[in-house]
Coordinates of C-alpha atoms and ligand atoms in Angstrom, one line a residue:
M172 CA -0.4 0.1 0.2
T173 CA 2.9 2.5 0.8
A174 CA 4.9 1.8 -2.7
T175 CA 2.4 4.2 -4.2
D176 CA 2.6 7.2 -1.8
E177 CA 4.7 10.1 -2.9
T178 CA 6.8 12.3 -0.8
S179 CA 4.7 15.5 -1.9
A180 CA 2.6 17.5 0.8
G181 CA -0.5 17.0 -1.8
P182 CA -3.0 14.9 -0.2
V183 CA -2.5 11.4 -0.7
A184 CA -5.6 9.2 -1.0
V185 CA -6.2 6.6 2.0
R186 CA -8.4 4.1 2.4
C187 CA -11.9 4.6 4.2
T188 CA -11.9 3.3 7.8
Y189 CA -15.2 2.0 7.4
H190 CA -15.3 0.8 4.0
P191 CA -11.2 0.0 3.0
E192 CA -12.5 -0.7 -0.2
V193 CA -12.7 2.8 -1.3
E194 CA -10.0 4.9 -1.2
T195 CA -11.1 8.8 -0.3
L196 CA -9.2 11.9 0.3
L197 CA -11.9 12.5 3.0
R198 CA -11.0 12.8 6.8
C199 CA -13.3 13.4 10.2
S200 CA -12.6 17.4 11.3
R201 CA -12.3 16.3 14.8
C202 CA -10.2 13.1 14.9
G203 CA -8.7 13.1 11.5
T204 CA -9.9 9.2 10.8
P205 CA -10.2 8.6 6.9
I206 CA -13.9 8.4 5.9
C207 CA -15.8 8.6 2.6
P208 CA -18.5 9.8 1.5
R209 CA -21.1 6.6 2.3
C210 CA -20.0 7.1 5.9
G211 CA -19.1 10.5 6.5
V212 CA -21.8 12.6 8.1
R213 CA -21.6 16.3 7.1
T214 CA -22.4 18.7 9.5
P215 CA -22.3 22.4 10.2
V216 CA -18.3 22.0 11.3
G217 CA -17.5 19.8 8.1
M218 CA -17.6 16.0 7.6
R219 CA -17.4 13.6 10.1
C220 CA -16.3 10.3 11.2
P221 CA -19.4 8.1 12.5
A222 CA -17.5 7.5 16.0
C223 CA -17.3 11.1 16.3
T224 CA -21.5 11.7 15.2
G225 CA -22.9 8.5 17.2
T226 CA -24.5 7.1 13.7
A227 CA -24.1 3.9 12.8
V228 CA -22.0 2.1 9.6
R229 CA -23.8 -0.4 8.1
G230 CA -22.6 -2.4 5.4
A231 CA -20.2 -5.8 5.3
L232 CA -17.6 -5.7 7.6
E233 CA -14.1 -6.8 7.1
T234 CA -13.9 -10.6 8.1
E235 CA -10.3 -9.1 10.2
K236 CA -12.5 -6.5 12.0
L237 CA -15.3 -9.1 12.7
V238 CA -12.7 -12.0 14.0
R239 CA -11.0 -9.3 16.1
A240 CA -14.4 -7.6 17.6
G241 CA -15.1 -11.1 18.7
G242 CA -11.9 -12.1 19.9
V243 CA -12.1 -9.3 21.9
G244 CA -15.9 -10.3 23.4
L245 CA -14.7 -13.6 24.4
L246 CA -11.3 -11.8 26.3
V247 CA -13.8 -10.4 28.1
A248 CA -16.8 -13.2 28.1
V249 CA -15.1 -16.5 29.3
P250 CA -12.9 -14.5 32.3
V251 CA -16.3 -13.1 33.4
G252 CA -18.0 -16.4 33.0
V253 CA -15.2 -18.4 35.2
L254 CA -16.2 -15.9 38.0
W255 CA -19.9 -16.2 37.6
G256 CA -19.4 -19.8 37.8
L257 CA -17.6 -19.3 40.8
A258 CA -19.7 -17.0 42.4
P259 CA -23.2 -17.5 41.1
E260 CA -24.7 -15.0 44.2
W261 CA -22.9 -12.1 41.8
G262 CA -25.2 -13.3 39.0
F263 CA -27.0 -10.2 38.3
Y264 CA -23.6 -7.6 38.7
L265 CA -21.5 -10.8 36.4
A266 CA -24.2 -10.6 33.9
L267 CA -24.2 -6.8 33.4
L268 CA -20.0 -7.0 32.9
L269 CA -20.7 -9.5 30.5
G270 CA -23.4 -7.7 28.6
F271 CA -21.9 -4.1 29.0
G272 CA -17.9 -4.8 29.4
G273 CA -18.0 -7.7 26.6
V274 CA -19.9 -5.9 24.0
E275 CA -18.8 -2.0 24.7
A276 CA -15.2 -3.5 24.2
M277 CA -16.5 -4.9 20.9
A278 CA -17.7 -2.0 19.7
K279 CA -14.1 -0.4 20.9
V280 CA -12.3 -2.5 18.0
V281 CA -15.5 -1.3 15.5
P282 CA -16.8 1.8 16.6
G283 CA -19.5 3.3 14.6
W284 CA -20.4 -0.8 13.3
R285 CA -23.8 -1.8 13.7
G286 CA -25.9 -4.6 12.2
P287 CA -26.8 -8.5 11.9
T288 CA -23.3 -10.1 11.8
L289 CA -21.7 -7.9 14.5
Q290 CA -25.3 -8.9 16.9
A291 CA -24.5 -12.3 15.9
F292 CA -20.9 -11.9 16.8
A293 CA -22.0 -10.0 20.1
V294 CA -24.8 -13.0 21.2
G295 CA -22.6 -15.3 20.1
A296 CA -19.4 -14.2 22.1
V297 CA -22.3 -13.7 25.3
I298 CA -23.7 -16.7 25.2
L299 CA -20.5 -18.4 25.1
G300 CA -19.5 -16.4 28.4
I301 CA -22.5 -18.3 29.9
V302 CA -21.6 -21.7 28.8
V303 CA -18.2 -20.9 30.6
S304 CA -20.0 -19.7 33.5
R305 CA -22.3 -23.0 33.3
W306 CA -19.5 -25.3 32.5
V307 CA -17.6 -24.2 36.1
V308 CA -21.3 -24.0 38.1
A309 CA -21.4 -27.8 36.8
R310 CA -18.2 -28.4 38.1
Q311 CA -18.4 -26.4 41.7
L312 CA -21.2 -28.9 41.9
G313 CA -19.6 -32.1 41.1
V314 CA -21.5 -32.8 38.5
D315 CA -19.7 -34.9 35.6
L316 CA -20.3 -33.2 32.2
G317 CA -20.3 -37.1 31.2
E318 CA -23.8 -37.1 32.5
V319 CA -25.3 -34.2 30.7
N320 CA -26.5 -36.9 27.9
Q321 CA -27.6 -39.2 31.0
F322 CA -29.5 -36.4 32.3
T323 CA -28.8 -37.8 35.7
P324 CA -30.5 -36.9 38.9
R325 CA -27.7 -35.1 40.3
L326 CA -27.3 -33.1 37.2
Q327 CA -31.2 -32.4 37.4
R328 CA -30.4 -31.0 40.6
G329 CA -27.6 -28.7 39.6
L330 CA -30.0 -27.8 36.7
Y331 CA -32.7 -26.4 39.4
L332 CA -30.7 -25.3 41.6
R333 CA -28.3 -22.9 39.4
L334 CA -30.2 -23.1 36.1
V335 CA -33.2 -21.9 36.5
P336 CA -32.8 -18.9 38.8
D337 CA -29.9 -17.8 36.1
L338 CA -32.0 -18.4 33.5
L339 CA -33.0 -14.2 33.5
F340 CA -29.3 -13.1 34.6
M341 CA -28.8 -15.0 31.1
A342 CA -31.5 -13.5 29.5
L343 CA -29.9 -10.0 30.2
P344 CA -26.4 -9.5 28.6
I345 CA -28.0 -11.4 25.6
A346 CA -30.6 -8.4 25.2
I347 CA -27.4 -5.9 25.9
A348 CA -25.7 -7.9 22.8
W349 CA -28.6 -7.7 21.2
V350 CA -29.9 -3.8 21.2
R351 CA -26.1 -2.2 21.3
F352 CA -25.6 -3.5 17.7
R353 CA -29.0 -3.5 16.1
Ligands
ZN164 ZN1 -14.0 11.4 14.4
ZN165 ZN1 -16.7 4.7 4.4

């Protein structure tokens, strides 16, 4: 990409932060992020980027960014899930942390982006965090995961002890993830 860069003072075409396939000379008047006519927002003080104006960017997100956002989501979701499993009595707060923490961390990687793909990734990360928490709970209760398929009384007891009361707490971060990238 730098092969054609010139050392002259003239504006150099760069790729739009939100649409890497678009070459552009536009930059956000506030933060300097390269933007293009598709995502730039016209304001009285010049073109601004979606992140600065809080506008949603839609369209196909680069796979690399999507994967990075998903990875960041998991980085938050998995430890929070472990904590949740170890301290189920903190379920409500950990559910909020899983939702807001995980989803906002993802939003930082892809500022301004919304859409069904991101929603799916965010909800997926949250659900994995929940699964991790259930796995830890199962371990804490002494439930052998090999019993899952047999649905033994011990597993059933574990389910009723923890899973049912926690269902509402589980719906919470999923809803947060869903709404955030809608
Ligand atoms: Zn900006
Ligand atoms: Zn753009």
